XYZ file of C-alpha atoms in Angstrom:
613
model
C -22.115 -121.334 -76.165
C -20.908 -124.097 -73.606
C -19.440 -123.281 -70.405
C -16.582 -125.246 -68.496
C -16.590 -123.752 -64.559
C -13.440 -124.347 -63.095
C -12.886 -123.936 -59.557
C -10.131 -122.021 -57.737
C -9.361 -121.500 -53.967
C -6.989 -118.821 -52.873
C -5.025 -118.929 -50.093
C -5.928 -115.439 -48.253
C -9.684 -116.080 -48.699
C -12.455 -118.997 -49.356
C -13.335 -117.958 -52.988
C -14.758 -120.003 -55.540
C -14.056 -118.601 -59.070
C -15.912 -120.115 -61.810
C -13.963 -119.436 -65.439
C -16.170 -119.288 -68.872
C -13.917 -121.380 -71.067
C -15.125 -122.860 -74.703
C -15.537 -126.767 -74.476
C -13.687 -128.670 -77.256
C -16.854 -130.973 -76.259
C -20.075 -130.262 -75.876
C -20.993 -131.956 -72.214
C -23.411 -134.282 -71.287
C -26.643 -133.294 -69.523
C -29.556 -134.369 -68.194
C -31.413 -131.504 -68.693
C -31.956 -131.831 -72.780
C -29.056 -130.536 -73.880
C -28.665 -127.507 -71.599
C -25.397 -126.497 -70.080
C -24.635 -127.743 -66.771
C -22.172 -126.711 -64.532
C -19.033 -128.685 -63.788
C -17.600 -128.430 -60.658
C -14.242 -129.176 -60.141
C -10.808 -128.212 -58.214
C -8.032 -127.976 -60.015
C -5.992 -130.607 -59.323
C -8.785 -132.557 -57.809
C -11.395 -134.775 -58.460
C -14.523 -134.658 -57.610
C -14.983 -137.259 -54.700
C -11.477 -135.139 -53.365
C -13.372 -131.824 -53.331
C -13.701 -130.712 -49.661
C -17.122 -131.212 -47.946
C -16.965 -127.417 -47.134
C -17.724 -126.799 -50.679
C -21.131 -125.969 -51.593
C -22.947 -124.233 -54.041
C -26.194 -121.806 -53.282
C -29.375 -123.755 -54.009
C -31.775 -123.089 -56.796
C -28.838 -122.072 -59.138
C -29.812 -121.667 -62.858
C -28.059 -119.959 -65.512
C -29.272 -116.285 -64.948
C -27.267 -116.541 -61.767
C -24.240 -116.501 -63.557
C -24.860 -113.305 -65.219
C -21.302 -112.252 -63.806
C -19.385 -115.404 -64.382
C -18.906 -116.720 -60.502
C -20.276 -117.014 -57.696
C -18.652 -117.004 -54.024
C -19.097 -119.895 -51.370
C -18.371 -118.438 -47.378
C -16.746 -115.388 -48.890
C -16.811 -112.518 -46.251
C -18.322 -109.880 -46.205
C -16.434 -106.074 -46.520
C -16.692 -105.449 -42.935
C -15.107 -108.567 -42.246
C -12.498 -108.261 -44.933
C -11.144 -104.209 -43.511
C -11.295 -105.946 -39.976
C -8.813 -108.874 -40.914
C -6.447 -106.208 -42.508
C -6.503 -104.217 -39.985
C -6.134 -107.020 -37.371
C -3.251 -108.482 -39.449
C -1.772 -104.627 -39.279
C -1.970 -104.480 -36.081
C -0.048 -107.592 -35.026
C 2.095 -106.441 -38.007
C 3.184 -103.599 -35.732
C 3.219 -105.543 -32.076
C 5.722 -107.744 -34.204
C 7.729 -104.648 -34.942
C 7.965 -103.053 -31.783
C 8.694 -106.487 -30.196
C 11.660 -107.033 -32.760
C 12.536 -103.190 -32.080
C 12.459 -104.095 -28.311
C 14.549 -106.850 -28.825
C 17.229 -104.802 -30.774
C 17.704 -102.324 -28.340
C 18.343 -104.921 -25.492
C 20.677 -106.818 -27.879
C 22.289 -103.134 -28.075
C 22.081 -102.711 -24.423
C 23.851 -106.369 -24.028
C 26.263 -105.419 -26.698
C 27.200 -102.302 -24.618
C 27.341 -103.567 -21.425
C 29.514 -106.592 -22.740
C 31.411 -103.848 -23.792
C 31.816 -102.053 -20.357
C 32.433 -105.243 -18.764
C 35.344 -106.355 -21.057
C 37.017 -102.478 -20.658
C 37.134 -103.332 -16.651
C 38.519 -106.546 -17.422
C 41.199 -105.321 -18.931
C 41.968 -102.609 -16.919
C 41.748 -105.036 -13.880
C 44.271 -107.048 -15.837
C 46.253 -103.983 -16.382
C 46.229 -103.448 -12.711
C 46.695 -107.021 -11.696
C 49.941 -106.757 -14.130
C 50.953 -103.237 -12.050
C 50.559 -105.119 -8.598
C 52.357 -108.263 -9.890
C 55.166 -105.863 -11.109
C 54.715 -103.702 -7.213
C 55.065 -107.124 -5.548
C 58.529 -107.973 -7.439
C 60.007 -104.965 -6.775
C 58.982 -105.243 -2.799
C 60.218 -108.838 -2.855
C 63.318 -107.730 -3.754
C 63.722 -104.944 -1.776
C 62.703 -106.695 0.976
C 65.536 -109.611 0.058
C 67.868 -106.936 -0.152
C 66.747 -105.481 3.463
C 67.138 -108.909 4.968
C 70.863 -109.325 3.256
C 71.602 -105.695 5.081
C 70.404 -106.924 8.481
C 72.290 -109.950 8.264
C 75.163 -107.954 7.310
C 74.665 -106.087 10.236
C 73.824 -108.146 12.789
C 77.435 -110.204 11.756
C 79.198 -106.741 12.380
C 77.222 -106.468 15.996
C 78.513 -109.797 16.438
C 82.239 -108.940 15.382
C 81.665 -105.673 17.786
C 80.505 -107.595 20.528
C 83.259 -109.774 20.270
C 85.973 -107.166 20.088
C 84.830 -105.237 22.939
C 84.854 -108.535 24.899
C 88.321 -109.128 23.901
C 89.125 -105.422 25.284
C 87.315 -106.237 28.266
C 89.236 -109.426 28.592
C 92.351 -107.372 28.057
C 91.776 -104.529 30.428
C 94.357 -104.382 33.214
C 96.512 -106.911 31.417
C 99.637 -106.483 29.308
C 99.986 -107.174 25.327
C 103.164 -106.664 23.105
C 103.574 -104.559 20.296
C 105.439 -104.881 16.794
C 108.846 -105.071 18.401
C 107.856 -107.489 21.124
C 107.579 -104.881 23.842
C 105.280 -105.486 26.470
C 102.892 -102.334 26.564
C 100.284 -101.572 29.411
C 96.624 -100.705 28.231
C 95.532 -97.986 30.058
C 91.766 -98.790 30.934
C 91.280 -95.756 33.650
C 89.583 -93.388 31.123
C 86.838 -96.409 30.794
C 86.361 -96.811 34.459
C 86.031 -92.897 34.367
C 83.421 -92.533 32.275
C 81.625 -95.443 33.919
C 82.165 -93.455 37.403
C 80.738 -90.544 35.585
C 77.810 -91.920 34.164
C 76.395 -93.962 37.147
C 77.156 -89.987 39.536
C 74.901 -88.588 36.701
C 72.010 -91.155 37.140
C 72.473 -90.652 41.102
C 71.775 -87.279 40.882
C 69.332 -86.416 38.166
C 66.601 -88.810 36.665
C 66.809 -89.268 32.663
C 63.999 -87.267 31.898
C 63.469 -84.339 35.109
C 60.093 -83.232 35.921
C 61.296 -79.637 34.470
C 61.713 -80.890 30.912
C 57.988 -81.867 31.189
C 55.963 -80.258 28.714
C 51.899 -79.096 29.406
C 49.407 -77.753 27.931
C 47.466 -74.404 28.688
C 43.849 -75.088 29.053
C 43.353 -71.149 28.559
C 45.729 -70.387 25.731
C 46.754 -73.851 24.172
C 50.707 -72.574 24.920
C 53.323 -75.269 25.487
C 54.649 -74.463 28.820
C 57.442 -75.988 30.970
C 56.263 -77.003 34.525
C 58.512 -74.614 36.122
C 57.089 -72.109 33.757
C 53.584 -72.646 34.803
C 53.538 -70.223 37.979
C 54.152 -67.404 35.963
C 52.193 -68.693 33.008
C 49.150 -68.931 34.982
C 49.467 -65.545 36.171
C 50.117 -64.441 32.940
C 47.706 -66.057 31.118
C 45.030 -65.550 33.580
C 45.379 -62.165 33.366
C 44.836 -61.709 29.323
C 48.314 -60.882 28.512
C 49.144 -64.531 27.572
C 46.788 -64.168 24.405
C 48.161 -60.390 23.919
C 51.599 -61.569 24.004
C 50.926 -64.067 21.638
C 49.024 -61.820 19.339
C 46.003 -64.165 18.802
C 42.490 -63.086 20.839
C 39.134 -65.083 20.106
C 39.296 -66.767 16.631
C 37.587 -65.174 13.869
C 34.384 -66.409 12.289
C 35.217 -67.616 9.064
C 31.673 -68.416 8.152
C 27.800 -66.730 8.043
C 26.217 -66.985 10.739
C 28.812 -67.433 13.515
C 29.313 -66.790 16.744
C 32.607 -66.953 18.874
C 33.269 -66.002 22.428
C 36.752 -65.833 24.919
C 36.311 -65.047 28.331
C 39.741 -63.949 30.583
C 39.917 -62.325 33.609
C 38.952 -58.534 33.576
C 41.981 -56.986 35.373
C 41.668 -54.245 37.394
C 43.744 -51.218 39.548
C 44.696 -52.756 42.957
C 43.843 -56.200 42.358
C 45.941 -59.105 42.458
C 44.975 -61.481 39.562
C 45.321 -65.139 39.901
C 45.968 -64.994 43.871
C 43.158 -66.443 45.308
C 39.620 -67.051 44.901
C 37.825 -64.178 45.377
C 40.807 -61.282 44.120
C 39.143 -61.507 41.035
C 35.237 -61.617 40.470
C 34.742 -59.897 37.338
C 35.607 -61.536 33.895
C 36.507 -59.906 30.069
C 34.102 -61.742 27.329
C 35.692 -60.975 23.828
C 33.216 -61.617 20.985
C 33.144 -61.897 17.337
C 30.953 -62.818 14.636
C 28.663 -63.015 11.569
C 25.620 -62.778 12.274
C 24.072 -60.096 10.812
C 21.453 -59.217 14.167
C 24.288 -57.976 15.918
C 25.368 -54.251 15.687
C 29.163 -54.900 15.764
C 31.779 -57.585 14.889
C 33.485 -57.297 17.787
C 31.775 -57.048 21.483
C 33.759 -56.629 24.131
C 32.404 -56.465 27.849
C 32.680 -56.772 31.467
C 30.770 -59.361 33.460
C 30.707 -60.697 37.039
C 29.586 -64.517 38.121
C 26.340 -63.006 39.485
C 25.675 -61.975 35.800
C 26.175 -65.063 34.304
C 24.231 -66.956 36.983
C 21.233 -64.937 35.958
C 21.998 -65.209 32.249
C 21.677 -68.890 32.721
C 18.904 -68.952 34.535
C 17.003 -66.347 32.393
C 17.558 -68.496 29.206
C 16.699 -71.578 30.952
C 12.815 -69.667 31.995
C 12.633 -68.260 28.459
C 13.541 -71.054 26.599
C 12.239 -74.507 28.464
C 12.328 -76.383 25.488
C 15.617 -76.105 25.080
C 18.583 -77.635 26.519
C 20.897 -74.595 28.387
C 24.235 -75.583 28.852
C 25.378 -75.913 32.516
C 27.313 -73.455 34.534
C 28.875 -74.170 37.791
C 31.450 -71.903 39.771
C 34.252 -73.183 42.128
C 36.919 -71.514 44.166
C 39.445 -71.878 41.562
C 39.709 -68.940 39.113
C 41.520 -71.319 36.549
C 38.605 -73.820 37.082
C 35.976 -71.158 36.803
C 37.966 -70.033 33.413
C 37.327 -73.095 32.196
C 33.835 -73.327 33.120
C 32.745 -69.707 31.765
C 34.266 -71.020 28.335
C 32.618 -74.117 28.065
C 29.566 -72.489 28.602
C 29.578 -69.889 26.411
C 31.011 -71.960 23.194
C 28.280 -73.869 24.300
C 25.895 -71.359 23.693
C 27.501 -70.016 20.825
C 27.277 -72.986 18.655
C 23.896 -73.684 19.121
C 21.543 -72.847 16.283
C 19.020 -70.818 17.935
C 20.232 -69.640 21.285
C 23.170 -67.715 19.373
C 20.754 -65.668 17.553
C 18.590 -64.971 20.188
C 18.009 -61.470 21.248
C 18.422 -62.216 25.187
C 22.594 -63.278 24.177
C 22.913 -60.350 21.834
C 22.051 -58.038 24.306
C 24.113 -59.701 27.051
C 27.217 -59.746 24.912
C 26.204 -56.301 23.639
C 25.232 -54.223 26.613
C 27.068 -52.172 29.284
C 26.573 -52.839 32.764
C 23.826 -49.915 33.122
C 22.182 -51.521 30.430
C 22.156 -54.759 31.618
C 21.202 -54.270 34.957
C 18.325 -51.944 33.283
C 17.451 -55.159 31.262
C 17.180 -57.549 34.109
C 14.636 -55.261 36.017
C 12.423 -55.361 32.864
C 12.605 -58.767 32.877
C 12.304 -59.803 36.460
C 8.662 -57.840 35.937
C 7.597 -59.267 32.991
C 8.798 -63.083 33.081
C 5.466 -65.384 33.297
C 5.077 -67.289 36.315
C 5.669 -70.948 36.068
C 2.604 -73.412 35.264
C 1.854 -75.799 38.323
C 2.728 -79.123 37.507
C 0.055 -82.217 38.226
C 0.309 -85.853 37.402
C -3.079 -87.518 36.460
C -4.651 -90.653 38.881
C -3.230 -93.127 36.706
C 0.147 -92.781 35.239
C 1.082 -95.454 32.401
C 4.070 -95.677 31.018
C 4.298 -96.425 27.062
C 7.616 -98.395 27.276
C 8.169 -98.497 23.432
C 7.831 -94.562 23.198
C 10.587 -92.268 22.275
C 10.222 -90.430 24.861
C 10.711 -93.005 27.437
C 13.508 -94.803 25.393
C 15.208 -91.366 25.373
C 14.985 -91.180 28.991
C 16.388 -94.613 30.058
C 19.390 -94.207 27.315
C 20.053 -90.299 29.052
C 19.760 -92.142 32.533
C 22.232 -94.809 31.612
C 24.421 -92.104 30.270
C 24.303 -90.499 33.350
C 25.162 -93.771 35.066
C 28.232 -94.062 33.222
C 29.603 -90.720 33.107
C 29.389 -90.909 36.789
C 31.481 -93.695 37.035
C 34.304 -92.676 34.689
C 34.429 -89.343 36.531
C 34.530 -91.260 39.521
C 37.465 -93.366 38.192
C 39.667 -90.843 36.694
C 39.326 -88.746 40.409
C 40.349 -91.574 42.406
C 43.241 -92.491 40.339
C 44.293 -89.113 40.066
C 44.146 -88.634 43.868
C 45.625 -91.852 44.739
C 48.718 -92.210 46.097
C 51.367 -94.941 46.526
C 55.022 -95.785 47.662
C 54.937 -99.598 48.334
C 56.824 -100.266 45.625
C 59.454 -97.715 45.501
C 59.676 -97.680 49.538
C 60.801 -101.566 49.415
C 63.773 -100.509 46.709
C 64.380 -97.770 49.117
C 64.722 -100.253 51.990
C 68.067 -102.227 50.339
C 69.231 -99.002 49.564
C 69.208 -98.211 53.089
C 70.234 -101.229 54.299
C 73.542 -101.704 52.536
C 76.679 -100.304 54.576
C 78.781 -99.426 51.682
C 78.165 -97.398 48.267
C 78.058 -100.659 46.323
C 76.287 -101.720 42.956
C 72.664 -102.360 44.966
C 72.653 -99.283 47.000
C 72.958 -97.027 43.808
C 70.914 -99.115 41.800
C 67.525 -99.383 44.512
C 68.186 -95.830 45.273
C 67.203 -94.532 42.089
C 64.965 -97.531 41.146
C 62.943 -96.003 44.340
C 63.361 -92.151 42.915
C 62.287 -93.260 39.601
C 59.056 -95.730 40.600
C 57.958 -93.243 43.608
C 57.554 -90.634 40.515
C 55.450 -93.108 38.623
C 53.583 -93.783 40.963
C 52.213 -90.478 41.917
C 50.997 -89.114 39.340
C 50.323 -85.994 41.062
C 54.053 -85.351 41.263
C 54.928 -86.427 37.747
C 54.099 -86.617 34.259
C 50.591 -85.802 34.031
C 47.257 -84.619 36.212
C 44.092 -86.245 34.914
C 42.155 -83.779 37.498
C 41.519 -81.649 34.038
C 40.568 -84.349 31.890
C 38.411 -85.453 35.059
C 36.352 -81.969 35.271
C 35.858 -82.328 31.215
C 34.337 -85.120 31.813
C 32.041 -83.467 34.680
C 30.943 -80.501 32.741
C 29.960 -83.040 29.686
C 27.894 -85.061 32.452
C 26.391 -81.683 33.547
C 25.083 -81.369 30.129
C 23.681 -84.513 30.070
C 21.753 -83.926 32.964
C 20.927 -80.617 31.325
C 19.086 -82.835 28.707
C 17.485 -84.817 31.280
C 15.938 -82.213 32.897
C 14.468 -81.025 29.523
C 12.931 -84.962 29.132
C 11.649 -83.989 33.117
C 9.855 -81.115 31.433
C 8.283 -82.666 29.017
C 6.791 -85.448 31.005
C 5.535 -83.045 33.291
C 4.005 -81.142 30.834
C 2.369 -84.361 29.446
C 1.301 -85.291 33.061
C 0.003 -81.945 33.512
C -1.906 -81.781 30.402
C -3.600 -85.683 31.048
C -4.280 -84.507 34.552
C -6.902 -81.304 33.741
C -8.418 -83.612 30.633
C -9.303 -85.820 33.382
C -10.569 -83.462 35.266
C -12.996 -82.388 32.508
C -13.762 -85.901 31.699
C -15.057 -86.248 35.328
C -17.252 -82.747 35.320
C -18.818 -84.099 31.826
C -19.590 -87.913 33.644
C -21.065 -86.081 36.741
C -23.436 -83.908 34.095
C -24.362 -87.061 32.562
C -25.414 -88.895 35.186
C -27.463 -86.101 36.636
C -24.881 -85.403 39.997
C -25.181 -81.582 39.183
C -28.082 -80.216 40.952
C -29.009 -75.997 41.458
C -27.228 -75.916 44.660
C -24.276 -77.127 43.190
C -24.385 -76.533 39.768
C -22.471 -73.310 39.848
C -20.059 -74.201 41.598
C -19.196 -76.801 39.525
C -20.015 -75.091 36.246
C -16.855 -72.246 37.104
C -14.659 -75.432 38.047
C -15.294 -76.797 34.554
C -14.531 -73.157 32.944
C -11.220 -73.361 34.835
C -9.996 -77.354 34.167
C -10.521 -76.483 30.254
C -8.731 -73.565 30.735
C -6.058 -75.078 31.993
C -5.918 -77.946 30.120
C -5.776 -75.429 26.763
C -2.830 -74.019 28.413
C -0.936 -77.267 29.195
C -1.818 -78.252 25.660
C -0.330 -75.227 24.469
C 2.232 -75.564 26.724
C 2.800 -79.269 25.324
C 2.937 -78.243 22.010
C 5.198 -75.950 22.569
C 7.909 -78.036 24.315
C 7.534 -80.828 21.314
C 7.680 -78.676 18.724
C 11.148 -78.760 18.525
C 12.233 -81.824 20.816
C 13.721 -83.985 17.929
C 15.772 -81.536 16.687
C 16.858 -80.392 20.531
C 18.051 -83.630 21.410
C 19.661 -84.650 18.231
C 22.092 -81.501 18.617
C 22.395 -82.696 21.531
C 23.355 -86.056 20.736
C 25.994 -84.817 18.493
C 27.407 -81.783 20.210
C 28.147 -84.481 23.250
C 29.694 -86.927 20.821
C 31.663 -84.094 19.637
C 32.533 -83.277 23.422
C 33.883 -87.117 24.333
C 35.885 -87.014 20.910
C 38.001 -84.075 21.775
C 38.375 -85.287 25.358
C 39.007 -88.979 24.404
C 41.665 -87.463 21.820
C 43.252 -85.229 24.608
C 43.562 -88.211 26.640
C 45.024 -90.273 24.252
C 47.854 -87.913 23.491
C 48.594 -87.000 27.045
C 48.533 -91.094 27.821
C 50.990 -91.079 24.748
C 53.176 -88.354 25.873
C 53.368 -90.343 29.248
C 54.743 -93.220 28.044
C 57.270 -91.537 25.740
C 58.754 -90.444 29.336
C 58.083 -93.523 30.946
C 60.277 -95.333 28.036
C 62.613 -92.775 28.411
C 63.113 -93.356 31.978
C 63.357 -96.785 31.917
C 65.517 -96.853 28.905
C 67.797 -95.242 31.736
C 67.060 -97.606 34.374
C 68.560 -100.152 31.764
C 71.573 -98.167 31.115
C 72.293 -97.970 35.014
C 71.658 -101.486 35.413
C 74.196 -102.464 33.163
C 76.963 -100.845 34.614
C 79.563 -102.882 35.956
C 79.991 -104.074 39.963
C 83.071 -102.685 41.216
C 84.639 -105.536 42.841
C 86.163 -103.627 46.156
C 83.330 -101.806 47.141
C 82.064 -104.531 49.179
C 78.983 -104.572 51.748
C 80.716 -107.382 53.324
C 84.155 -106.900 53.765
C 86.746 -108.814 55.881
C 89.813 -106.571 55.584
C 87.661 -103.614 56.797
C 89.508 -102.377 59.585
C 86.569 -101.014 61.592
C 84.826 -104.489 61.904
């Protein structure tokens, strides 16, 4: 049987397959008629056969028992590896495709959102265009109306001018009869207006309104004295039906102080007539026994209370408290002290603050004696031999800021004090001399006299409009609070220096021991000094840690509270100045009306027809 071998090459792998076919003609062979393999590739001649194609050596017909042989055929392991690799690449491509589809979906969603926004902006733009069109039309109508009003005013001015020209002249009626215009009522009205302006200013002092610093009530100046006595005795709040405001949130403490009225005492009369103050406290803090607390405290009680707080809490900024000789000023100062204490996050829940509000006078005296016996003596401060300033440190920067703030606030307070005490009569005196120099009641005499009176009131703030002493007092209280913060920073600096001092002492003793300077004669003393320095160093370290544990929180709260108080003071100042300018505007409007009066020809300073001349 003759064989014809046809070779095929697949696309996926390099395998040559030999097919057996019955030849039409016996092949020509050099092996004595033995059939030999005919190596061909479909569509290719022998010369075109690739060089990579080879046949196993020592081939015999017995090797062709299966009917095929392989050339460059991968092993099963390689085959499985190639299939796994192809699957892996396929999976990677599928993931990339899924990711690309997701990105495309997100891009489409984003594009849709942007289109919606663009449509919305377009609608808004159309609305704005319509509004602009409406406003433009309205503005044109207003302009037209203004023009009509202007023309009417001009016509009225011409009419008034014509009437003034006809003053005292003769005109004819419809019957051509001469009629005399009676304009005496106009002269009488002008004279009445002039007389009214001479006798009374446009804005009398008694009509000015002030705000009470104790009860925030609006009062007239002529009611100031009676209201001061009434408000200082606590009757103003009672009459208004309002005591201290009730706390609206948990953990709040609100305190109000008034002057305690005793039998036989005259409240508001002098500095020594009221030394006892009534403190009304409302709270929602659970540590307090009651929600409403009422007690009476003296000046000495308040001073002891603040001093004890400063000893027990050296790491805190204790609000300032400075008494004066004025009762109303002392009430305001105590109120500021209590308000700042009540809003402090730590002090409002302190046991001493709670006992100060709750205890009776007898219990407070007993508490004072017990605390004075138990209060620790303050540690003596030292400075190291070498002091180093860290200009990039937070403590140094804070001290520098607080010092600069103190200087600026002192300058501001001094300005308000000096401007409030300043009096001037230069311009008013000039107008007064002009008025007194007129021999007759001329226009110049009456006008300059009124100008002198008004300008004197405007120049001397103590006598009219606004008293800035309360504003300076509020700023001075804030200045004292900043001074308290500066004192806290000084205490922290002293603790740092004391700790460094004792640390330096320990290092000196250790160097003496290392260098062999400790002998049997001085060893006992040096050991005692070293133990004392170690104990003081530990105490100084504990004190420093206590001072710095809540320092950042304390300074942050102080900074915020300071700006809150300054904001309130500046708002009150702006409102008061607004009221001042309103009153000044009314005054100068009256001056303008007064200046626009007619000059009476018969009243002359130089009159040759005067029989006395």
